[in-house]
């Protein structure tokens, strides 16, 4: 039976890969778990434990080969290839996503974009022509798409997610401010900055000095 890898470990791997890429860009060839941990605010023991799920890396007292470990993490994460992405919702947020330059260098190419607004349909955004949402199902049947990004209003998000799932999309990034539901074999990640800020205000409030009585 395959070893069950905790989701929190998987979520840390891209962080490790990004740090290693930065080190490689600076010409570093070897890094210790101690140095890597200091960069990321993670204990060296945690780094070693996380990596142990995938094999043995580095040598005690000598650290990790930066390029070698980076290549292995890219292979584990599947970012050593190109992934085809479609974007549904090209309002202000969707346009910012489409025009973000950080996707393609990391292996994610937005190949199609869809919206219902006739003033947006037909425009070129981020190098792709925006199609009408009515074309979504036919497009997905005719073209390979690996990941769907949903950036529509909350009231429309679940129906869009359902259409992506029905077309066979197995990975969805949801920017709509709702928790969309998917089958167990589909991976969905919810990105909501308001929720993130609300969780931070808990810590700010808790650290406030109580008012003098």
JSON list of C-alpha atoms in Angstrom, two decimals:
[
{"chain": "A", "resi": 1, "resn": "UNK", "atom": "CA", "xyz": [0.00, 0.00, 0.00]},
{"chain": "A", "resi": 2, "resn": "UNK", "atom": "CA", "xyz": [1.30, 3.47, -0.93]},
{"chain": "A", "resi": 3, "resn": "UNK", "atom": "CA", "xyz": [2.56, 5.61, 1.91]},
{"chain": "A", "resi": 4, "resn": "UNK", "atom": "CA", "xyz": [0.02, 8.28, 2.89]},
{"chain": "A", "resi": 5, "resn": "UNK", "atom": "CA", "xyz": [1.73, 11.66, 2.72]},
{"chain": "A", "resi": 6, "resn": "UNK", "atom": "CA", "xyz": [0.17, 14.41, 4.90]},
{"chain": "A", "resi": 7, "resn": "UNK", "atom": "CA", "xyz": [-1.26, 17.31, 2.93]},
{"chain": "A", "resi": 8, "resn": "UNK", "atom": "CA", "xyz": [0.69, 19.79, 5.03]},
{"chain": "A", "resi": 9, "resn": "UNK", "atom": "CA", "xyz": [3.91, 18.14, 3.80]},
{"chain": "A", "resi": 10, "resn": "UNK", "atom": "CA", "xyz": [2.82, 18.39, 0.17]},
{"chain": "A", "resi": 11, "resn": "UNK", "atom": "CA", "xyz": [1.95, 22.06, 0.70]},
{"chain": "A", "resi": 12, "resn": "UNK", "atom": "CA", "xyz": [5.46, 22.76, 1.99]},
{"chain": "A", "resi": 13, "resn": "UNK", "atom": "CA", "xyz": [7.24, 21.19, -0.99]},
{"chain": "A", "resi": 14, "resn": "UNK", "atom": "CA", "xyz": [6.62, 24.13, -3.37]},
{"chain": "A", "resi": 15, "resn": "UNK", "atom": "CA", "xyz": [7.96, 26.47, -0.68]},
{"chain": "A", "resi": 16, "resn": "UNK", "atom": "CA", "xyz": [11.15, 24.40, -0.49]},
{"chain": "A", "resi": 17, "resn": "UNK", "atom": "CA", "xyz": [11.39, 24.36, -4.29]},
{"chain": "A", "resi": 18, "resn": "UNK", "atom": "CA", "xyz": [11.03, 28.14, -4.51]},
{"chain": "A", "resi": 19, "resn": "UNK", "atom": "CA", "xyz": [13.75, 28.68, -1.92]},
{"chain": "A", "resi": 20, "resn": "UNK", "atom": "CA", "xyz": [16.06, 26.27, -3.73]},
{"chain": "A", "resi": 21, "resn": "UNK", "atom": "CA", "xyz": [15.39, 28.04, -7.04]},
{"chain": "A", "resi": 22, "resn": "UNK", "atom": "CA", "xyz": [16.35, 31.35, -5.41]},
{"chain": "A", "resi": 23, "resn": "UNK", "atom": "CA", "xyz": [19.56, 29.78, -4.04]},
{"chain": "A", "resi": 24, "resn": "UNK", "atom": "CA", "xyz": [20.39, 28.31, -7.45]},
{"chain": "A", "resi": 25, "resn": "UNK", "atom": "CA", "xyz": [19.85, 31.71, -9.09]},
{"chain": "A", "resi": 26, "resn": "UNK", "atom": "CA", "xyz": [22.39, 33.18, -6.65]},
{"chain": "A", "resi": 27, "resn": "UNK", "atom": "CA", "xyz": [24.92, 30.54, -7.62]},
{"chain": "A", "resi": 28, "resn": "UNK", "atom": "CA", "xyz": [24.66, 28.48, -4.42]},
{"chain": "A", "resi": 29, "resn": "UNK", "atom": "CA", "xyz": [25.41, 24.79, -5.00]},
{"chain": "A", "resi": 30, "resn": "UNK", "atom": "CA", "xyz": [25.00, 23.29, -1.50]},
{"chain": "A", "resi": 31, "resn": "UNK", "atom": "CA", "xyz": [22.64, 24.15, 1.35]},
{"chain": "A", "resi": 32, "resn": "UNK", "atom": "CA", "xyz": [22.23, 22.59, 4.79]},
{"chain": "A", "resi": 33, "resn": "UNK", "atom": "CA", "xyz": [18.85, 21.85, 6.35]},
{"chain": "A", "resi": 34, "resn": "UNK", "atom": "CA", "xyz": [19.80, 24.43, 8.99]},
{"chain": "A", "resi": 35, "resn": "UNK", "atom": "CA", "xyz": [20.37, 27.18, 6.42]},
{"chain": "A", "resi": 36, "resn": "UNK", "atom": "CA", "xyz": [17.26, 26.23, 4.45]},
{"chain": "A", "resi": 37, "resn": "UNK", "atom": "CA", "xyz": [15.22, 26.22, 7.64]},
{"chain": "A", "resi": 38, "resn": "UNK", "atom": "CA", "xyz": [16.44, 29.68, 8.59]},
{"chain": "A", "resi": 39, "resn": "UNK", "atom": "CA", "xyz": [15.33, 30.98, 5.18]},
{"chain": "A", "resi": 40, "resn": "UNK", "atom": "CA", "xyz": [11.84, 29.55, 5.59]},
{"chain": "A", "resi": 41, "resn": "UNK", "atom": "CA", "xyz": [11.20, 29.65, 9.34]},
{"chain": "A", "resi": 42, "resn": "UNK", "atom": "CA", "xyz": [11.04, 25.86, 9.42]},
{"chain": "A", "resi": 43, "resn": "UNK", "atom": "CA", "xyz": [13.08, 23.64, 11.71]},
{"chain": "A", "resi": 44, "resn": "UNK", "atom": "CA", "xyz": [15.83, 21.55, 10.09]},
{"chain": "A", "resi": 45, "resn": "UNK", "atom": "CA", "xyz": [14.22, 18.44, 11.60]},
{"chain": "A", "resi": 46, "resn": "UNK", "atom": "CA", "xyz": [10.93, 19.28, 9.86]},
{"chain": "A", "resi": 47, "resn": "UNK", "atom": "CA", "xyz": [12.67, 19.69, 6.51]},
{"chain": "A", "resi": 48, "resn": "UNK", "atom": "CA", "xyz": [14.46, 16.37, 6.88]},
{"chain": "A", "resi": 49, "resn": "UNK", "atom": "CA", "xyz": [11.24, 14.64, 7.94]},
{"chain": "A", "resi": 50, "resn": "UNK", "atom": "CA", "xyz": [9.27, 16.10, 5.02]},
{"chain": "A", "resi": 51, "resn": "UNK", "atom": "CA", "xyz": [11.89, 15.05, 2.48]},
{"chain": "A", "resi": 52, "resn": "UNK", "atom": "CA", "xyz": [12.16, 11.56, 3.98]},
{"chain": "A", "resi": 53, "resn": "UNK", "atom": "CA", "xyz": [8.70, 10.73, 2.58]},
{"chain": "A", "resi": 54, "resn": "UNK", "atom": "CA", "xyz": [10.23, 10.81, -0.89]},
{"chain": "A", "resi": 55, "resn": "UNK", "atom": "CA", "xyz": [13.63, 9.23, -0.40]},
{"chain": "A", "resi": 56, "resn": "UNK", "atom": "CA", "xyz": [17.07, 10.05, 0.94]},
{"chain": "A", "resi": 57, "resn": "UNK", "atom": "CA", "xyz": [18.57, 13.40, 0.02]},
{"chain": "A", "resi": 58, "resn": "UNK", "atom": "CA", "xyz": [21.88, 14.95, 0.96]},
{"chain": "A", "resi": 59, "resn": "UNK", "atom": "CA", "xyz": [24.58, 13.63, 3.25]},
{"chain": "A", "resi": 60, "resn": "UNK", "atom": "CA", "xyz": [25.00, 14.29, 6.93]},
{"chain": "A", "resi": 61, "resn": "UNK", "atom": "CA", "xyz": [27.47, 17.09, 7.45]},
{"chain": "A", "resi": 62, "resn": "UNK", "atom": "CA", "xyz": [27.51, 18.02, 3.78]},
{"chain": "A", "resi": 63, "resn": "UNK", "atom": "CA", "xyz": [23.97, 19.31, 3.13]},
{"chain": "A", "resi": 64, "resn": "UNK", "atom": "CA", "xyz": [21.88, 19.12, -0.02]},
{"chain": "A", "resi": 65, "resn": "UNK", "atom": "CA", "xyz": [22.94, 19.64, -3.59]},
{"chain": "A", "resi": 66, "resn": "UNK", "atom": "CA", "xyz": [20.77, 22.63, -4.51]},
{"chain": "A", "resi": 67, "resn": "UNK", "atom": "CA", "xyz": [20.21, 21.83, -8.18]},
{"chain": "A", "resi": 68, "resn": "UNK", "atom": "CA", "xyz": [19.82, 18.13, -7.56]},
{"chain": "A", "resi": 69, "resn": "UNK", "atom": "CA", "xyz": [17.22, 18.55, -4.82]},
{"chain": "A", "resi": 70, "resn": "UNK", "atom": "CA", "xyz": [15.40, 21.23, -6.82]},
{"chain": "A", "resi": 71, "resn": "UNK", "atom": "CA", "xyz": [15.17, 18.93, -9.84]},
{"chain": "A", "resi": 72, "resn": "UNK", "atom": "CA", "xyz": [13.84, 16.10, -7.67]},
{"chain": "A", "resi": 73, "resn": "UNK", "atom": "CA", "xyz": [11.20, 18.32, -6.03]},
{"chain": "A", "resi": 74, "resn": "UNK", "atom": "CA", "xyz": [10.11, 19.61, -9.43]},
{"chain": "A", "resi": 75, "resn": "UNK", "atom": "CA", "xyz": [9.71, 16.02, -10.57]},
{"chain": "A", "resi": 76, "resn": "UNK", "atom": "CA", "xyz": [7.75, 15.05, -7.43]},
{"chain": "A", "resi": 77, "resn": "UNK", "atom": "CA", "xyz": [5.45, 18.07, -7.82]},
{"chain": "A", "resi": 78, "resn": "UNK", "atom": "CA", "xyz": [5.02, 17.55, -11.55]},
{"chain": "A", "resi": 79, "resn": "UNK", "atom": "CA", "xyz": [6.31, 21.01, -12.38]},
{"chain": "A", "resi": 80, "resn": "UNK", "atom": "CA", "xyz": [8.99, 19.65, -14.66]},
{"chain": "A", "resi": 81, "resn": "UNK", "atom": "CA", "xyz": [6.41, 19.78, -17.49]},
{"chain": "A", "resi": 82, "resn": "UNK", "atom": "CA", "xyz": [3.84, 22.22, -18.91]},
{"chain": "A", "resi": 83, "resn": "UNK", "atom": "CA", "xyz": [0.30, 22.29, -17.51]},
{"chain": "A", "resi": 84, "resn": "UNK", "atom": "CA", "xyz": [-2.63, 23.69, -19.50]},
{"chain": "A", "resi": 85, "resn": "UNK", "atom": "CA", "xyz": [-4.93, 26.01, -17.57]},
{"chain": "A", "resi": 86, "resn": "UNK", "atom": "CA", "xyz": [-8.30, 27.56, -18.37]},
{"chain": "A", "resi": 87, "resn": "UNK", "atom": "CA", "xyz": [-9.63, 30.67, -16.63]},
{"chain": "A", "resi": 88, "resn": "UNK", "atom": "CA", "xyz": [-13.35, 31.20, -16.05]},
{"chain": "A", "resi": 89, "resn": "UNK", "atom": "CA", "xyz": [-14.21, 34.76, -15.09]},
{"chain": "A", "resi": 90, "resn": "UNK", "atom": "CA", "xyz": [-12.31, 37.68, -16.60]},
{"chain": "A", "resi": 91, "resn": "UNK", "atom": "CA", "xyz": [-13.42, 40.60, -14.47]},
{"chain": "A", "resi": 92, "resn": "UNK", "atom": "CA", "xyz": [-10.82, 42.70, -12.67]},
{"chain": "A", "resi": 93, "resn": "UNK", "atom": "CA", "xyz": [-9.53, 39.74, -10.67]},
{"chain": "A", "resi": 94, "resn": "UNK", "atom": "CA", "xyz": [-9.57, 37.41, -13.66]},
{"chain": "A", "resi": 95, "resn": "UNK", "atom": "CA", "xyz": [-7.70, 39.93, -15.79]},
{"chain": "A", "resi": 96, "resn": "UNK", "atom": "CA", "xyz": [-5.03, 40.26, -13.12]},
{"chain": "A", "resi": 97, "resn": "UNK", "atom": "CA", "xyz": [-4.70, 36.47, -13.01]},
{"chain": "A", "resi": 98, "resn": "UNK", "atom": "CA", "xyz": [-4.51, 36.20, -16.81]},
{"chain": "A", "resi": 99, "resn": "UNK", "atom": "CA", "xyz": [-1.85, 38.90, -17.03]},
{"chain": "A", "resi": 100, "resn": "UNK", "atom": "CA", "xyz": [0.26, 37.62, -14.15]},
{"chain": "A", "resi": 101, "resn": "UNK", "atom": "CA", "xyz": [3.65, 36.76, -15.55]},
{"chain": "A", "resi": 102, "resn": "UNK", "atom": "CA", "xyz": [4.63, 34.22, -12.92]},
{"chain": "A", "resi": 103, "resn": "UNK", "atom": "CA", "xyz": [2.63, 31.25, -14.20]},
{"chain": "A", "resi": 104, "resn": "UNK", "atom": "CA", "xyz": [4.38, 30.36, -17.45]},
{"chain": "A", "resi": 105, "resn": "UNK", "atom": "CA", "xyz": [7.97, 30.21, -16.07]},
{"chain": "A", "resi": 106, "resn": "UNK", "atom": "CA", "xyz": [6.72, 27.69, -13.50]},
{"chain": "A", "resi": 107, "resn": "UNK", "atom": "CA", "xyz": [5.06, 25.46, -16.10]},
{"chain": "A", "resi": 108, "resn": "UNK", "atom": "CA", "xyz": [1.47, 26.78, -16.06]},
{"chain": "A", "resi": 109, "resn": "UNK", "atom": "CA", "xyz": [0.08, 28.14, -19.34]},
{"chain": "A", "resi": 110, "resn": "UNK", "atom": "CA", "xyz": [-3.34, 29.78, -19.49]},
{"chain": "A", "resi": 111, "resn": "UNK", "atom": "CA", "xyz": [-4.62, 28.50, -22.83]},
{"chain": "A", "resi": 112, "resn": "UNK", "atom": "CA", "xyz": [-8.22, 29.77, -22.70]},
{"chain": "A", "resi": 113, "resn": "UNK", "atom": "CA", "xyz": [-10.37, 32.29, -20.85]},
{"chain": "A", "resi": 114, "resn": "UNK", "atom": "CA", "xyz": [-14.16, 32.54, -20.58]},
{"chain": "A", "resi": 115, "resn": "UNK", "atom": "CA", "xyz": [-16.63, 35.18, -19.45]},
{"chain": "A", "resi": 116, "resn": "UNK", "atom": "CA", "xyz": [-20.33, 36.05, -19.85]},
{"chain": "A", "resi": 117, "resn": "UNK", "atom": "CA", "xyz": [-19.88, 39.81, -20.22]},
{"chain": "A", "resi": 118, "resn": "UNK", "atom": "CA", "xyz": [-20.23, 40.80, -23.91]},
{"chain": "A", "resi": 119, "resn": "UNK", "atom": "CA", "xyz": [-17.97, 43.79, -23.29]},
{"chain": "A", "resi": 120, "resn": "UNK", "atom": "CA", "xyz": [-15.15, 41.43, -22.28]},
{"chain": "A", "resi": 121, "resn": "UNK", "atom": "CA", "xyz": [-15.74, 38.56, -24.73]},
{"chain": "A", "resi": 122, "resn": "UNK", "atom": "CA", "xyz": [-13.42, 38.86, -27.73]},
{"chain": "A", "resi": 123, "resn": "UNK", "atom": "CA", "xyz": [-10.78, 40.90, -25.92]},
{"chain": "A", "resi": 124, "resn": "UNK", "atom": "CA", "xyz": [-7.18, 39.76, -25.71]},
{"chain": "A", "resi": 125, "resn": "UNK", "atom": "CA", "xyz": [-6.19, 39.29, -22.09]},
{"chain": "A", "resi": 126, "resn": "UNK", "atom": "CA", "xyz": [-2.85, 37.83, -21.08]},
{"chain": "A", "resi": 127, "resn": "UNK", "atom": "CA", "xyz": [-2.22, 36.60, -24.61]},
{"chain": "A", "resi": 128, "resn": "UNK", "atom": "CA", "xyz": [-5.53, 34.72, -25.03]},
{"chain": "A", "resi": 129, "resn": "UNK", "atom": "CA", "xyz": [-8.80, 35.77, -26.59]},
{"chain": "A", "resi": 130, "resn": "UNK", "atom": "CA", "xyz": [-11.71, 35.70, -24.13]},
{"chain": "A", "resi": 131, "resn": "UNK", "atom": "CA", "xyz": [-14.45, 33.30, -25.24]},
{"chain": "A", "resi": 132, "resn": "UNK", "atom": "CA", "xyz": [-18.10, 33.37, -24.21]},
{"chain": "A", "resi": 133, "resn": "UNK", "atom": "CA", "xyz": [-18.93, 31.12, -21.27]},
{"chain": "A", "resi": 134, "resn": "UNK", "atom": "CA", "xyz": [-21.39, 29.24, -23.50]},
{"chain": "A", "resi": 135, "resn": "UNK", "atom": "CA", "xyz": [-18.36, 27.83, -25.36]},
{"chain": "A", "resi": 136, "resn": "UNK", "atom": "CA", "xyz": [-16.80, 26.35, -22.22]},
{"chain": "A", "resi": 137, "resn": "UNK", "atom": "CA", "xyz": [-18.18, 22.80, -22.45]},
{"chain": "A", "resi": 138, "resn": "UNK", "atom": "CA", "xyz": [-17.38, 22.40, -26.17]},
{"chain": "A", "resi": 139, "resn": "UNK", "atom": "CA", "xyz": [-13.89, 23.77, -25.65]},
{"chain": "A", "resi": 140, "resn": "UNK", "atom": "CA", "xyz": [-13.15, 21.38, -22.80]},
{"chain": "A", "resi": 141, "resn": "UNK", "atom": "CA", "xyz": [-14.35, 18.44, -24.86]},
{"chain": "A", "resi": 142, "resn": "UNK", "atom": "CA", "xyz": [-12.08, 19.40, -27.75]},
{"chain": "A", "resi": 143, "resn": "UNK", "atom": "CA", "xyz": [-8.93, 20.47, -25.91]},
{"chain": "A", "resi": 144, "resn": "UNK", "atom": "CA", "xyz": [-6.80, 19.13, -23.10]},
{"chain": "A", "resi": 145, "resn": "UNK", "atom": "CA", "xyz": [-7.03, 21.25, -19.98]},
{"chain": "A", "resi": 146, "resn": "UNK", "atom": "CA", "xyz": [-5.37, 20.15, -16.76]},
{"chain": "A", "resi": 147, "resn": "UNK", "atom": "CA", "xyz": [-6.36, 22.88, -14.29]},
{"chain": "A", "resi": 148, "resn": "UNK", "atom": "CA", "xyz": [-9.32, 25.23, -14.04]},
{"chain": "A", "resi": 149, "resn": "UNK", "atom": "CA", "xyz": [-9.19, 28.64, -12.36]},
{"chain": "A", "resi": 150, "resn": "UNK", "atom": "CA", "xyz": [-12.54, 30.03, -11.19]},
{"chain": "A", "resi": 151, "resn": "UNK", "atom": "CA", "xyz": [-12.77, 33.81, -10.69]},
{"chain": "A", "resi": 152, "resn": "UNK", "atom": "CA", "xyz": [-16.51, 34.38, -10.99]},
{"chain": "A", "resi": 153, "resn": "UNK", "atom": "CA", "xyz": [-18.98, 35.87, -8.49]},
{"chain": "A", "resi": 154, "resn": "UNK", "atom": "CA", "xyz": [-19.92, 33.61, -5.58]},
{"chain": "A", "resi": 155, "resn": "UNK", "atom": "CA", "xyz": [-23.43, 32.89, -6.88]},
{"chain": "A", "resi": 156, "resn": "UNK", "atom": "CA", "xyz": [-22.02, 31.41, -10.10]},
{"chain": "A", "resi": 157, "resn": "UNK", "atom": "CA", "xyz": [-19.01, 29.55, -8.72]},
{"chain": "A", "resi": 158, "resn": "UNK", "atom": "CA", "xyz": [-20.54, 26.17, -7.89]},
{"chain": "A", "resi": 159, "resn": "UNK", "atom": "CA", "xyz": [-22.15, 25.81, -11.32]},
{"chain": "A", "resi": 160, "resn": "UNK", "atom": "CA", "xyz": [-18.85, 26.68, -13.02]},
{"chain": "A", "resi": 161, "resn": "UNK", "atom": "CA", "xyz": [-16.99, 24.21, -10.81]},
{"chain": "A", "resi": 162, "resn": "UNK", "atom": "CA", "xyz": [-19.58, 21.54, -11.70]},
{"chain": "A", "resi": 163, "resn": "UNK", "atom": "CA", "xyz": [-19.05, 22.16, -15.41]},
{"chain": "A", "resi": 164, "resn": "UNK", "atom": "CA", "xyz": [-15.28, 21.83, -15.01]},
{"chain": "A", "resi": 165, "resn": "UNK", "atom": "CA", "xyz": [-15.69, 18.61, -13.04]},
{"chain": "A", "resi": 166, "resn": "UNK", "atom": "CA", "xyz": [-18.13, 17.17, -15.59]},
{"chain": "A", "resi": 167, "resn": "UNK", "atom": "CA", "xyz": [-15.57, 17.89, -18.32]},
{"chain": "A", "resi": 168, "resn": "UNK", "atom": "CA", "xyz": [-12.98, 15.80, -16.47]},
{"chain": "A", "resi": 169, "resn": "UNK", "atom": "CA", "xyz": [-10.92, 18.57, -14.85]},
{"chain": "A", "resi": 170, "resn": "UNK", "atom": "CA", "xyz": [-9.23, 17.10, -11.76]},
{"chain": "A", "resi": 171, "resn": "UNK", "atom": "CA", "xyz": [-7.67, 20.25, -10.28]},
{"chain": "A", "resi": 172, "resn": "UNK", "atom": "CA", "xyz": [-9.43, 23.55, -9.60]},
{"chain": "A", "resi": 173, "resn": "UNK", "atom": "CA", "xyz": [-8.23, 26.82, -8.09]},
{"chain": "A", "resi": 174, "resn": "UNK", "atom": "CA", "xyz": [-11.22, 28.73, -6.74]},
{"chain": "A", "resi": 175, "resn": "UNK", "atom": "CA", "xyz": [-11.00, 32.49, -6.11]},
{"chain": "A", "resi": 176, "resn": "UNK", "atom": "CA", "xyz": [-14.75, 32.91, -5.58]},
{"chain": "A", "resi": 177, "resn": "UNK", "atom": "CA", "xyz": [-15.67, 33.68, -1.94]},
{"chain": "A", "resi": 178, "resn": "UNK", "atom": "CA", "xyz": [-17.53, 30.41, -1.34]},
{"chain": "A", "resi": 179, "resn": "UNK", "atom": "CA", "xyz": [-16.52, 26.87, -0.48]},
{"chain": "A", "resi": 180, "resn": "UNK", "atom": "CA", "xyz": [-17.31, 24.98, -3.68]},
{"chain": "A", "resi": 181, "resn": "UNK", "atom": "CA", "xyz": [-17.90, 21.24, -3.45]},
{"chain": "A", "resi": 182, "resn": "UNK", "atom": "CA", "xyz": [-16.25, 18.64, -5.67]},
{"chain": "A", "resi": 183, "resn": "UNK", "atom": "CA", "xyz": [-16.03, 14.82, -5.79]},
{"chain": "A", "resi": 184, "resn": "UNK", "atom": "CA", "xyz": [-13.33, 13.12, -3.75]},
{"chain": "A", "resi": 185, "resn": "UNK", "atom": "CA", "xyz": [-11.14, 12.51, -6.80]},
{"chain": "A", "resi": 186, "resn": "UNK", "atom": "CA", "xyz": [-10.94, 16.22, -7.63]},
{"chain": "A", "resi": 187, "resn": "UNK", "atom": "CA", "xyz": [-8.45, 18.54, -5.92]},
{"chain": "A", "resi": 188, "resn": "UNK", "atom": "CA", "xyz": [-9.72, 22.04, -5.17]},
{"chain": "A", "resi": 189, "resn": "UNK", "atom": "CA", "xyz": [-7.95, 24.93, -3.47]},
{"chain": "A", "resi": 190, "resn": "UNK", "atom": "CA", "xyz": [-9.83, 27.99, -2.23]},
{"chain": "A", "resi": 191, "resn": "UNK", "atom": "CA", "xyz": [-8.04, 31.35, -2.34]},
{"chain": "A", "resi": 192, "resn": "UNK", "atom": "CA", "xyz": [-9.82, 33.99, -0.26]},
{"chain": "A", "resi": 193, "resn": "UNK", "atom": "CA", "xyz": [-7.76, 36.95, 1.03]},
{"chain": "A", "resi": 194, "resn": "UNK", "atom": "CA", "xyz": [-10.62, 38.10, 3.27]},
{"chain": "A", "resi": 195, "resn": "UNK", "atom": "CA", "xyz": [-10.59, 34.78, 5.15]},
{"chain": "A", "resi": 196, "resn": "UNK", "atom": "CA", "xyz": [-6.79, 35.04, 5.44]},
{"chain": "A", "resi": 197, "resn": "UNK", "atom": "CA", "xyz": [-7.01, 38.54, 6.89]},
{"chain": "A", "resi": 198, "resn": "UNK", "atom": "CA", "xyz": [-9.75, 37.52, 9.30]},
{"chain": "A", "resi": 199, "resn": "UNK", "atom": "CA", "xyz": [-7.54, 34.77, 10.65]},
{"chain": "A", "resi": 200, "resn": "UNK", "atom": "CA", "xyz": [-4.75, 37.31, 11.15]},
{"chain": "A", "resi": 201, "resn": "UNK", "atom": "CA", "xyz": [-6.96, 39.75, 13.04]},
{"chain": "A", "resi": 202, "resn": "UNK", "atom": "CA", "xyz": [-7.55, 37.01, 15.62]},
{"chain": "A", "resi": 203, "resn": "UNK", "atom": "CA", "xyz": [-3.85, 37.11, 16.48]},
{"chain": "A", "resi": 204, "resn": "UNK", "atom": "CA", "xyz": [-3.69, 40.91, 16.40]},
{"chain": "A", "resi": 205, "resn": "UNK", "atom": "CA", "xyz": [-6.66, 41.16, 18.75]},
{"chain": "A", "resi": 206, "resn": "UNK", "atom": "CA", "xyz": [-5.23, 38.57, 21.11]},
{"chain": "A", "resi": 207, "resn": "UNK", "atom": "CA", "xyz": [-1.94, 40.47, 21.32]},
{"chain": "A", "resi": 208, "resn": "UNK", "atom": "CA", "xyz": [-3.51, 43.82, 22.07]},
{"chain": "A", "resi": 209, "resn": "UNK", "atom": "CA", "xyz": [-2.79, 45.22, 25.51]},
{"chain": "A", "resi": 210, "resn": "UNK", "atom": "CA", "xyz": [-6.00, 45.19, 27.55]},
{"chain": "A", "resi": 211, "resn": "UNK", "atom": "CA", "xyz": [-7.34, 48.66, 28.19]},
{"chain": "A", "resi": 212, "resn": "UNK", "atom": "CA", "xyz": [-6.68, 50.03, 31.68]},
{"chain": "A", "resi": 213, "resn": "UNK", "atom": "CA", "xyz": [-9.65, 49.71, 33.99]}
]
